[in-house]
Coordinates of C-alpha atoms in Angstrom, one line a residue:
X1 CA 0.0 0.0 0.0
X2 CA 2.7 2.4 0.9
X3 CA 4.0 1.3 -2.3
X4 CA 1.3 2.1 -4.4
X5 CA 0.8 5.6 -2.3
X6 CA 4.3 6.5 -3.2
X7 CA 3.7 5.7 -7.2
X8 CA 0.4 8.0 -6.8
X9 CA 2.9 10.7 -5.5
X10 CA 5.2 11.0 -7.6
X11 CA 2.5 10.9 -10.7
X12 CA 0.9 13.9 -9.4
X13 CA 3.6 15.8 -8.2
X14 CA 4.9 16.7 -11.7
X15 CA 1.5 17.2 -12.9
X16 CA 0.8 19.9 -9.8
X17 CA 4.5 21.4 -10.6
X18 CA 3.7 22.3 -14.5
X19 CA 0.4 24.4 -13.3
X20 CA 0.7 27.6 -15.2
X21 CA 1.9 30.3 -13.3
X22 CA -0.6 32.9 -14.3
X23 CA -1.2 36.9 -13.0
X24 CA -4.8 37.8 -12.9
X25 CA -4.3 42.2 -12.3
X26 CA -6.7 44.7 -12.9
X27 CA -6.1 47.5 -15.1
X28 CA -7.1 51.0 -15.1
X29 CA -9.8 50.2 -17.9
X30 CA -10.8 47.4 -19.9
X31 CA -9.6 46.7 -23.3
X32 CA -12.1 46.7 -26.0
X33 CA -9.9 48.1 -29.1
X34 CA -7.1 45.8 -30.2
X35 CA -5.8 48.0 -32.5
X36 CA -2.8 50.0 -31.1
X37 CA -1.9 52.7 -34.1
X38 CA -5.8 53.6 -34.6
X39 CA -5.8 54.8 -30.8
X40 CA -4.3 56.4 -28.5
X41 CA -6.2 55.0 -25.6
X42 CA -3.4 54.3 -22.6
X43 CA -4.9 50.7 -21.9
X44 CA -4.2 49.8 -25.9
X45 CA -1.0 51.2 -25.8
X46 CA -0.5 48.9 -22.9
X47 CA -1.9 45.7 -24.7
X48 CA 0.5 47.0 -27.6
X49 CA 3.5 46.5 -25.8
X50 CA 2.3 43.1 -24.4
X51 CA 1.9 41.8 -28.1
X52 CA 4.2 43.5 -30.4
X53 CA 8.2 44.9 -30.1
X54 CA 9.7 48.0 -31.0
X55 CA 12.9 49.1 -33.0
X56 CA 13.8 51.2 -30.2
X57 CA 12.8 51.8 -26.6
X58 CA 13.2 54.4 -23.5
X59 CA 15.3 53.1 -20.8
X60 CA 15.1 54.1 -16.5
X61 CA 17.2 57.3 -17.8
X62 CA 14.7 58.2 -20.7
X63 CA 17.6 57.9 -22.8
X64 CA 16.5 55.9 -26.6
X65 CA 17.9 52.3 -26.8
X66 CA 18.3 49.7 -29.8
X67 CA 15.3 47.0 -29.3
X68 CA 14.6 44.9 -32.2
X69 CA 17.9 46.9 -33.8
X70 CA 21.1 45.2 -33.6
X71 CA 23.0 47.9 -34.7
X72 CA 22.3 51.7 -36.9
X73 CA 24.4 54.2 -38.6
X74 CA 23.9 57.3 -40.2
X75 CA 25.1 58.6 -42.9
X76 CA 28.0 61.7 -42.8
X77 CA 25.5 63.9 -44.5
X78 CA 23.0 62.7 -41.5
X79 CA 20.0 62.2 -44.4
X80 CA 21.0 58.0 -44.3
X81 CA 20.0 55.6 -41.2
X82 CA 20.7 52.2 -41.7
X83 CA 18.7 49.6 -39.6
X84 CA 19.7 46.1 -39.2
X85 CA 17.6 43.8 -36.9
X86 CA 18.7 41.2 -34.1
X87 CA 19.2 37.7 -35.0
X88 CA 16.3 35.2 -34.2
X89 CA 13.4 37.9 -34.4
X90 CA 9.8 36.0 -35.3
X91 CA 6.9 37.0 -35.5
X92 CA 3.9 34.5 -33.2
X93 CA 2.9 32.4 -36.6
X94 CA 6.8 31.8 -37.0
X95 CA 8.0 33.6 -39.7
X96 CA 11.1 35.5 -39.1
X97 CA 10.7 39.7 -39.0
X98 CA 12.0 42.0 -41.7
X99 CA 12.9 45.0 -43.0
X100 CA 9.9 45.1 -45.0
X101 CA 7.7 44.9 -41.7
X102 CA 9.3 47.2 -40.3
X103 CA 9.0 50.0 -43.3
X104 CA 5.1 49.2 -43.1
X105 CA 4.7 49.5 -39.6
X106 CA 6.9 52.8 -39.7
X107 CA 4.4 54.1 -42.6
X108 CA 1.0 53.2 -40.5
X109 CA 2.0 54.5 -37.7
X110 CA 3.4 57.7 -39.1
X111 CA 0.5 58.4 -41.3
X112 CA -1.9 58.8 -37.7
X113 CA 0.3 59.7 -35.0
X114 CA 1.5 63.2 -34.0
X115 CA 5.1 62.4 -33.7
X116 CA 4.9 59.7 -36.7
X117 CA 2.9 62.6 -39.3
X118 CA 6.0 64.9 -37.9
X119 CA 8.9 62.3 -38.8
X120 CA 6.7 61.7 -42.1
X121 CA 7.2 65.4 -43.3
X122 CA 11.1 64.8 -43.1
X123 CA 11.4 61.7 -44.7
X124 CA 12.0 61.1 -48.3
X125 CA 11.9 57.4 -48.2
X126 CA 12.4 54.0 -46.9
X127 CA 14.4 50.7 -48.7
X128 CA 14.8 47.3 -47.9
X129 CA 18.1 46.2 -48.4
X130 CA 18.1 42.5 -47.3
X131 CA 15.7 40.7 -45.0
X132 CA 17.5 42.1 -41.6
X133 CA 18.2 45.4 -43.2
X134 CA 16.6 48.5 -44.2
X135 CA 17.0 52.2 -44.6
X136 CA 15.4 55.5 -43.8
X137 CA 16.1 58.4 -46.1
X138 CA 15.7 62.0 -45.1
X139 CA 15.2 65.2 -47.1
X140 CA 16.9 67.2 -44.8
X141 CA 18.6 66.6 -41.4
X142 CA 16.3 65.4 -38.1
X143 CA 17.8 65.0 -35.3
X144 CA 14.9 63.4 -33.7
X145 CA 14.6 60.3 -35.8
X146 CA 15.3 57.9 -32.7
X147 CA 13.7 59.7 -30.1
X148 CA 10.4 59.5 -32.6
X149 CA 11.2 55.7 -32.8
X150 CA 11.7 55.0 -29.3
X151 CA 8.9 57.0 -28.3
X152 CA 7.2 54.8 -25.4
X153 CA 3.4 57.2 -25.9
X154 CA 0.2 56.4 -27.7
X155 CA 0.6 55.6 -30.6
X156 CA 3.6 53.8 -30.4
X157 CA 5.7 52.4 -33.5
X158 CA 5.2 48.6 -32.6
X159 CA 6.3 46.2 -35.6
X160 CA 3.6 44.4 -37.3
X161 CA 3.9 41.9 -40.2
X162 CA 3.8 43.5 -43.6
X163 CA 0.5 42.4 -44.2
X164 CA -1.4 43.6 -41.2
X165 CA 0.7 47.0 -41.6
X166 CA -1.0 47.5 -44.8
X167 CA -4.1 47.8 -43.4
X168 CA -5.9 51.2 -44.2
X169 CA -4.6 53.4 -41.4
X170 CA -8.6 55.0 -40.9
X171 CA -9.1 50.7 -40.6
X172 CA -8.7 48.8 -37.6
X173 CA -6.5 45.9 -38.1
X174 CA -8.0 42.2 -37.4
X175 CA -5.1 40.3 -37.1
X176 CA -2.7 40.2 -34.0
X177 CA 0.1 38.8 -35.1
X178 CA 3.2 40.4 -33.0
X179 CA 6.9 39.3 -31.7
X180 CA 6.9 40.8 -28.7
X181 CA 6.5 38.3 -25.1
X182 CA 3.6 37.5 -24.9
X183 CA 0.8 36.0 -27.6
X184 CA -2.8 37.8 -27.3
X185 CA -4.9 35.2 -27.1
X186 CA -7.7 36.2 -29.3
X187 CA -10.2 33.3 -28.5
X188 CA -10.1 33.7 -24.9
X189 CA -11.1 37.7 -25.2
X190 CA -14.4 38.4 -23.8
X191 CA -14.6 42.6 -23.5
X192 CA -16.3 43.5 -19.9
X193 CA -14.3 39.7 -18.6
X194 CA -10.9 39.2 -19.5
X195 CA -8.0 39.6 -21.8
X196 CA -5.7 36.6 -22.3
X197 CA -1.7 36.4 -22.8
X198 CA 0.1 33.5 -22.6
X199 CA 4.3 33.7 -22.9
X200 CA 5.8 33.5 -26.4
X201 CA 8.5 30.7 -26.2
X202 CA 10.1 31.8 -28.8
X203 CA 10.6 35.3 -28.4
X204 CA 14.6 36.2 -27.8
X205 CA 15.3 39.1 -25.1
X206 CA 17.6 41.3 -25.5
X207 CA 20.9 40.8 -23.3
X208 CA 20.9 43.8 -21.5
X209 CA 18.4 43.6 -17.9
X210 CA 15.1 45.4 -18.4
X211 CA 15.2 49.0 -17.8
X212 CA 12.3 51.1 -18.4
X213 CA 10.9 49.7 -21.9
X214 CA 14.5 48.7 -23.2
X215 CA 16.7 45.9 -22.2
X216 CA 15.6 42.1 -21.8
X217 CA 12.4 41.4 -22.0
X218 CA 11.9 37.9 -20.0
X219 CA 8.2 36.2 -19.7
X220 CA 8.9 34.6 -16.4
X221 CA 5.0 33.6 -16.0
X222 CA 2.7 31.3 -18.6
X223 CA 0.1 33.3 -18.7
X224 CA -1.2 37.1 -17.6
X225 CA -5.2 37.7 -17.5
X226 CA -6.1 41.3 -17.3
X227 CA -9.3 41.2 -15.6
X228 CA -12.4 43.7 -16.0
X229 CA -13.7 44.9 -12.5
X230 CA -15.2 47.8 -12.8
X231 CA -15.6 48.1 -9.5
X232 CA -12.7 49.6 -7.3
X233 CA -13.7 48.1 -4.0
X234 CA -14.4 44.7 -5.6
X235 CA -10.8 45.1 -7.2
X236 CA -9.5 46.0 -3.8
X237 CA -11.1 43.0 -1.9
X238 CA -10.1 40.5 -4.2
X239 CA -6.6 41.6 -3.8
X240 CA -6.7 41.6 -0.2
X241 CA -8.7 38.0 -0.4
X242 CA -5.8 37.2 -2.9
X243 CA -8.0 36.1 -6.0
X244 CA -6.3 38.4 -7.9
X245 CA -2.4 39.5 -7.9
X246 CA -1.9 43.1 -9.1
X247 CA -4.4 46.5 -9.4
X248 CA -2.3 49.1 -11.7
X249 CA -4.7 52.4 -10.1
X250 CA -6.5 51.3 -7.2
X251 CA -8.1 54.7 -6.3
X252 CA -6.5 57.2 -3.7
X253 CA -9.2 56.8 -1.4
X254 CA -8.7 53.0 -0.9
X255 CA -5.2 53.2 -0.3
X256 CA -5.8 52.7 3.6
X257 CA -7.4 49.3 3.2
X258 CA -3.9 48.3 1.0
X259 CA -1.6 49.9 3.4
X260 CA -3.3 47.8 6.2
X261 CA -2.1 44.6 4.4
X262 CA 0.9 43.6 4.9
X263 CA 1.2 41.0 1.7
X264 CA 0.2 43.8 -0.2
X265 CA 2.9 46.3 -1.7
X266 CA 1.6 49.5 -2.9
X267 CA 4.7 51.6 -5.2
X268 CA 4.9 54.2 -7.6
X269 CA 6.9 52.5 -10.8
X270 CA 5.5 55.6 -12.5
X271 CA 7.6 58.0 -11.4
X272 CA 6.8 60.7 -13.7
X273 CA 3.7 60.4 -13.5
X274 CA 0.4 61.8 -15.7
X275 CA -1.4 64.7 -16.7
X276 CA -4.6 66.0 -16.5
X277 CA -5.9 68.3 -19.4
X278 CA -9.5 69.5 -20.7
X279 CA -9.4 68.9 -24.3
X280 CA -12.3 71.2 -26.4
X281 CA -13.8 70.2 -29.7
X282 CA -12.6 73.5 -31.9
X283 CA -15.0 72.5 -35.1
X284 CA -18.0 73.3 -33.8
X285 CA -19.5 75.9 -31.5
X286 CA -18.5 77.2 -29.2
X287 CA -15.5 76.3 -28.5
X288 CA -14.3 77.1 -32.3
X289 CA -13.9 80.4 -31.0
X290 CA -10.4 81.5 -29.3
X291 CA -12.2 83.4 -26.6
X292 CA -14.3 80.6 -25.2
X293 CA -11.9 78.8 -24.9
X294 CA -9.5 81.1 -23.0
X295 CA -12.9 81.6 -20.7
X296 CA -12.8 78.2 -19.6
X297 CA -8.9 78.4 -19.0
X298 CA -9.4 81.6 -16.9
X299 CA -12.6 79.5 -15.2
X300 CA -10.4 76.3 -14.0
X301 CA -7.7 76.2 -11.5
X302 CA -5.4 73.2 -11.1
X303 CA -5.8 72.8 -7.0
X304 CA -9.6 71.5 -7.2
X305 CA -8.8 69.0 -9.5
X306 CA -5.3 67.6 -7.9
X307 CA -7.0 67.5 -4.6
X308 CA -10.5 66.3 -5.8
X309 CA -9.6 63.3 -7.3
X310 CA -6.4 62.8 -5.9
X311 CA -6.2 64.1 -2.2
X312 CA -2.7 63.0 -1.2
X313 CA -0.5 66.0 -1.7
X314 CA 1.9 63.1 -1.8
X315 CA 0.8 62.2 -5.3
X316 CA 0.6 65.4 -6.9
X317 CA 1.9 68.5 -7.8
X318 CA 0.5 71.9 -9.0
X319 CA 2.5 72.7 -12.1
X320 CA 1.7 75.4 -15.0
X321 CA 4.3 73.8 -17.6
X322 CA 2.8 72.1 -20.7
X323 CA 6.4 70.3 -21.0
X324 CA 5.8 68.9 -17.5
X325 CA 7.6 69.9 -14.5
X326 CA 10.7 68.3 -13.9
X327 CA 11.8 68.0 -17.3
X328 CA 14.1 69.9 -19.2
X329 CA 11.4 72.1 -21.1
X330 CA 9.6 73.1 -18.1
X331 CA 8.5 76.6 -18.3
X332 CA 5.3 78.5 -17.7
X333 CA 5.2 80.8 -20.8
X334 CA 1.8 82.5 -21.4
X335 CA 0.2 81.5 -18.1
X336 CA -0.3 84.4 -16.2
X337 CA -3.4 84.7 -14.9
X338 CA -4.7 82.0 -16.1
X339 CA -6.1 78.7 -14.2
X340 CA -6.4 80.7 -10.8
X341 CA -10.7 80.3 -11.1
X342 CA -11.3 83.8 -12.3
X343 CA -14.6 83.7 -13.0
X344 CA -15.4 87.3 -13.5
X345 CA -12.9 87.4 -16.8
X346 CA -14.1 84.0 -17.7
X347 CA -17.9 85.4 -18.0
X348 CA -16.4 88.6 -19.5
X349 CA -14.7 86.8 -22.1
X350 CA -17.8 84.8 -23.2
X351 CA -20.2 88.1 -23.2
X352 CA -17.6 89.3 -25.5
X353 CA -18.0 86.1 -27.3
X354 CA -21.6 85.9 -27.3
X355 CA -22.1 82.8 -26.2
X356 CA -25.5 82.4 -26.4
X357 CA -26.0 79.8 -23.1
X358 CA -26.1 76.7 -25.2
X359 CA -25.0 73.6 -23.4
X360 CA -21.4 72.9 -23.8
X361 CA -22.0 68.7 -24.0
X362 CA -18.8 67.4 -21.8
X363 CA -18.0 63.4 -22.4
X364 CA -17.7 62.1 -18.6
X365 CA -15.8 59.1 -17.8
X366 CA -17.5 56.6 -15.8
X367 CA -15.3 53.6 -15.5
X368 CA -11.7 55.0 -14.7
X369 CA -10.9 56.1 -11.4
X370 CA -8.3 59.2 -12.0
X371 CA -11.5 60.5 -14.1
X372 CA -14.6 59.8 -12.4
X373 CA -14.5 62.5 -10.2
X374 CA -12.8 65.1 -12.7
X375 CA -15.3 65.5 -14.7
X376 CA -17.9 66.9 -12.0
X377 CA -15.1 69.3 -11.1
X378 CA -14.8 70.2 -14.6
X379 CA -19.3 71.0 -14.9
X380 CA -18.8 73.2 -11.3
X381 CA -15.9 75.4 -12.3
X382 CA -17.3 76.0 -16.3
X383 CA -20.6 76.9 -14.6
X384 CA -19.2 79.2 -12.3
X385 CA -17.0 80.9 -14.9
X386 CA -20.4 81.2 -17.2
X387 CA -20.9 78.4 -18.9
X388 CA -23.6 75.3 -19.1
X389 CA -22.9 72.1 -18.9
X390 CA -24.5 68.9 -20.2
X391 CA -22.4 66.2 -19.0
X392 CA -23.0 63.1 -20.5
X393 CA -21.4 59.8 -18.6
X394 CA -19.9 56.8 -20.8
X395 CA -17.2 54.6 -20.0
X396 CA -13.9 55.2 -21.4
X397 CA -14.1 53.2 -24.7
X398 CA -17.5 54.6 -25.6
X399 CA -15.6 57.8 -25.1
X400 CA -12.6 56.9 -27.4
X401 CA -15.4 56.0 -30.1
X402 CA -17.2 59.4 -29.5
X403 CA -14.8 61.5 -29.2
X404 CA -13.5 60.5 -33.4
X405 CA -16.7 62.6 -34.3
X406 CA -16.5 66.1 -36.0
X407 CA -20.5 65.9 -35.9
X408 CA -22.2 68.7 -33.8
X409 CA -23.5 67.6 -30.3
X410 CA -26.7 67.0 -31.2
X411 CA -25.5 64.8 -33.7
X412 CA -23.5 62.8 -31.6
X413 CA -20.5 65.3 -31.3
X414 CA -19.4 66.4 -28.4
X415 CA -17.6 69.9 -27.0
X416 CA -15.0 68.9 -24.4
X417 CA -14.0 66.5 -22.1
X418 CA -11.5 65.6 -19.2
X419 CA -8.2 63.3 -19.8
X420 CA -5.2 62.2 -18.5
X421 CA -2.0 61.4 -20.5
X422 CA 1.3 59.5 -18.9
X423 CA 3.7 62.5 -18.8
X424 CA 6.3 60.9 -20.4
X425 CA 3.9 61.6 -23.4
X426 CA 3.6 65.2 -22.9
X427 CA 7.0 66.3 -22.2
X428 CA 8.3 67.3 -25.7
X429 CA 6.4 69.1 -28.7
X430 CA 6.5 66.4 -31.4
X431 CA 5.3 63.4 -28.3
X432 CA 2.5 65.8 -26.8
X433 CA -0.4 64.6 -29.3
X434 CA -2.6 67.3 -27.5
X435 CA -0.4 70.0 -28.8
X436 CA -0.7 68.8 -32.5
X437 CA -2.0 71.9 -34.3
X438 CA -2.7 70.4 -38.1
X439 CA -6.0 71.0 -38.9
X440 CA -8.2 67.9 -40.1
X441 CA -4.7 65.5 -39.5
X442 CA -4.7 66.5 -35.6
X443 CA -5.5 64.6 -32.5
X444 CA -9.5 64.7 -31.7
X445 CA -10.7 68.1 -30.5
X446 CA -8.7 69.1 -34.0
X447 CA -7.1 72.6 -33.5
X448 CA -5.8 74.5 -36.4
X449 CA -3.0 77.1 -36.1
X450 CA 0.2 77.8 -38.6
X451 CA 2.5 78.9 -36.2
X452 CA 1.8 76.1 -34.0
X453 CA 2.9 74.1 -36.2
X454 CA 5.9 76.1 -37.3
X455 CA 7.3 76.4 -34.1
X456 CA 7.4 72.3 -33.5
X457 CA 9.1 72.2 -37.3
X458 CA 11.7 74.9 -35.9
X459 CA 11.5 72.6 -32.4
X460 CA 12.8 69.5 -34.7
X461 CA 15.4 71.5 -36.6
X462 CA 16.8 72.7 -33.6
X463 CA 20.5 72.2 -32.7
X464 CA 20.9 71.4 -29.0
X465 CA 19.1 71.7 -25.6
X466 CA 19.2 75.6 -25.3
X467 CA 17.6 76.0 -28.7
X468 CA 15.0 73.3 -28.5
X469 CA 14.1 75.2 -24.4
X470 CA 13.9 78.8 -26.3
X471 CA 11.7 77.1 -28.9
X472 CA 9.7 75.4 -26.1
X473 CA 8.9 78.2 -24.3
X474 CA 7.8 80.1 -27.3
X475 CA 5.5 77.3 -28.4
X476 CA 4.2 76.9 -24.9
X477 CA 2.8 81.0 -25.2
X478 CA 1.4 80.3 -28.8
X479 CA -0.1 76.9 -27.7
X480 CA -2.1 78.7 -24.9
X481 CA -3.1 81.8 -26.5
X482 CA -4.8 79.7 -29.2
X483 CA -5.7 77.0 -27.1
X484 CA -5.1 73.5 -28.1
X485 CA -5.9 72.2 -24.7
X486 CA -5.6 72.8 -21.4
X487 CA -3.1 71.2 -19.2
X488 CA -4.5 70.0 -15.3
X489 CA -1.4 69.4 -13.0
X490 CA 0.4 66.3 -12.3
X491 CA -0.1 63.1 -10.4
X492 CA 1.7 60.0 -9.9
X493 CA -0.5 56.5 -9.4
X494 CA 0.8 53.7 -6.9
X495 CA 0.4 49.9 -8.2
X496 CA -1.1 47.5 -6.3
X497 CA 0.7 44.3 -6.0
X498 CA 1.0 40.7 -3.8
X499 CA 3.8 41.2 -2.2
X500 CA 4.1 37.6 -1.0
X501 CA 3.6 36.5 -4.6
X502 CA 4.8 39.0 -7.1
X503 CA 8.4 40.7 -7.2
X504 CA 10.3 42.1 -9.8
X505 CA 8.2 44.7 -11.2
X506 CA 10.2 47.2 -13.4
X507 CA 9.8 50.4 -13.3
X508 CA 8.4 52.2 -16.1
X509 CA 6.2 54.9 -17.6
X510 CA 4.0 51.6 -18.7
X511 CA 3.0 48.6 -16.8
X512 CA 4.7 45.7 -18.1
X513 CA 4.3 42.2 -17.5
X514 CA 7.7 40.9 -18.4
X515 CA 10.7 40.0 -15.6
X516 CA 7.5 39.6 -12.8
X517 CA 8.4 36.1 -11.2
X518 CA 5.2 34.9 -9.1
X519 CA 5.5 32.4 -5.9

């Protein structure tokens, strides 16, 4: 009998060792877009980074590092970068990655992202020179051609096989084929449930140890489940019950329950944080007018917001710089007076306007808990300064839909709404997609201004740091005189994770899933 008991055991025990070692987290929203280059929705670009690699990639130091590249030059004329890829890249249906991918991911992305329509205008045209190689050609010197391809924000330049890249940019794409660490499991996606990875066992890290979004990227779990619990204290006691392993933004005000636990680490891997800004439509009334939308700049102030929906002064930070503060470009040209909740000069401005009391309609988010309470904040302070308000709540991805619509309000347009964009996104003028000033090919709210635009061409051309801070400044004053957007102050989000299960997380602008071990 002990015999037999014995042969039992050591059947089962290898069985019971090869259970998948899985994450089940949270995220800030749930993912109901797959396609990574037709939004800019954060939790997309997160699922873009799960799926899919990049050429290049932001390190701990924000400095640009080789990814997929082996190794680059550039020409002495500096109109010439040669590309040639790592050894061993494959895509998830096995076929190996190429230059030609690459030069039709590059052309996707760049034809809808800020940055990417920027690069675009500077580049004369790509080649493929053998599988593992291929060239960009300039018209003229850029000396922000890697910075544009290691840029970590929405949209990001991921690398897609050619025939997915050739997908219609104004399409979604329906294949998700990447080469990145982990393989989206498209039959196990249920929208408003879960989202499915499982670790690609062919995918070849890079040497280096993971820093930021560069360096080795190592699936040290089987599988990662984002699940959709739309409810933050559900979230929270699940963690604490230890169903699930990881929140990325549990809300502020639940932070005592997670500090009370001690298996549970709570820890800021953001450390630059995000931004909040009140983005306008400018195509339709009223906010097509310059001096409306000053009003409402004149109407908010950055303290209700920060401490409304944030409340630990620990987490956030009153800051008038469009750059961000902290950053090299920090400045606060063109904001005097401005967000301080002057409502006299904001009703002033709309008299002179002639705003005629219409409902400004204001896309709330429901579902996301940095926004939930912004946008009430946003309906008291516009209503004080003059304005009326119809707020109309939607979760986030209802939101991202919407808000693609040039259509008046009452044909299912919209005026304005509250946001939040990772800082690391906003802290240059050719990443800050809100800044984007080109008419019909802008960001959503679509603001139109020349000399917007020629100050982030001089911005590119510019020769060093002292230049590109003058230029900065310069654009900052135009940016807010016309009024692109409106930027909110700065907050930092800490993750939620099992400490007696999960460790090393890396720190980075975007939660990533690679180089966590779990018990």
């Amino acid at each position: 009998m002990t015999a037999i008991l014995g042969l039992l055991a050591l059947l089962i025990a290898p069985a019971h060792a090869q259970q998948p070692k899985t994450i089940r987290a949270v995220m800030h929203s749930d993912l109901k877009v797959l396609d990574p280059v037709w939004t800019t929705a954060n939790i997309v670009r997160n699922h873009g980074y799960m799926v899919w690699d990049t050429l290049f990639a932001m390190d701990a130091s924000m400095q640009v590092q080789p990814q997929m590249v082996d190794r680059w030059t550039l020409s002495d004329d500096k109109l010439t970068y040669t590309f040639t890829l790592r050894d061993g890249l494959k895509f998830h249906d096995g076929k190996p990655v190429t230059g030609e991918d690459c030069i039709a991911s590059l052309k996707r992305w760049g034809a809808r992202d800020s940055t990417g329509i920027k690069l675009m205008t500077f580049v004369s045209g790509f080649e493929a020179i053998d599988d593992k190689t291929f060239r960009l050609v300039l018209k003229e010197p850029y000396g922000l051609v890697l910075d544009s391809l290691g840029k970590p924000g929405s949209s990001t330049p991921l690398i897609m096989p050619k025939r997915i890249a050739d997908t219609d940019p104004n399409k979604q794409i329906d294949e998700f084929i990447g080469s990145g660490p982990f393989i989206f499991k498209k039959d196990e996606w249920k929208p408003g449930d879960r989202t499915v990875y499982v670790r690609n066992p062919d995918y070849k890290p890079r040497a280096e140890p993971p820093s930021g979004l560069a360096g080795g990227k190592v699936a040290k779990v089987d599988r990662v489940e984002w699940l959709a619990i739309p409810d933050h204290q559900t979230a929270v006691n699940a963690l604490l019950a230890g169903e699930i392993d990881y929140i990325e933004a549990p809300p502020h005000d639940l932070k005592s329950l997670l500090l009370g636990d001690k298996n549970v680490r709570l820890e800021v891997y953001n450390t630059i944080g995000a931004q909040y800004a009140f983005r306008w439509n400018t195509v339709v009334p009223p906010f097509n007018d310059e001096r409306v939308r000053r009003a409402a700049m004149y109407a908010f102030n950055q303290q209700d917001f920060l401490k409304g929906v944030i409340g630990d002064d620990k987490y956030y930070q009153v800051c008038k710089a469009m750059f961000v503060c902290g950053t090299p470009l920090e400045n606060d040209a063109g904001m005097d007076g401005l967000l301080q909740s002057n409502f006299a000069k904001s009703k002033e401005l709309l008299k002179e306007a002639g705003y005629d009391g219409t409902p400004i309609v204001m896309l709330h988010t429901t579902d996301i808990a940095v926004l939930t309470n912004a946008g009430p904040i946003a309906k008291s302070l516009l209503e004080q300064g003059g304005f009326k308000v119809q707020m109309v709540p939607l979760d986030f991805q209802a939101i991202v839909a919407r808000r693609l619509r040039k259509t008046l309000p009452s044909d299912g347009g919209w005026n304005g709404f509250m946001t939040a964009w990772l800082s690391v996104d906003m802290m240059n003028p050719l990443t800050n997609s809100m800044l984007t000033a080109s008419c019909d090919k802008a960001n959503f709210g679509w603001p139109c201004d020349a000399e917007v635009e020629r100050l982030r061409d001089a911005y590119a051309r510019a020769p060093d740091l002292p230049a590109r801070q003058k230029i900065a400044a310069e654009l900052q004053a135009r940016a807010v005189q016309y009024g692109t957007h409106i930027h909110l102050g700065q907050y930092t989000l800490p993750t939620a994770t099992r400490a007696d299960r999960l460790s090393g997380m890396v720190a980075s602008p975007i939660p990533v899933f690679w180089n966590i071990e779990k018990k």
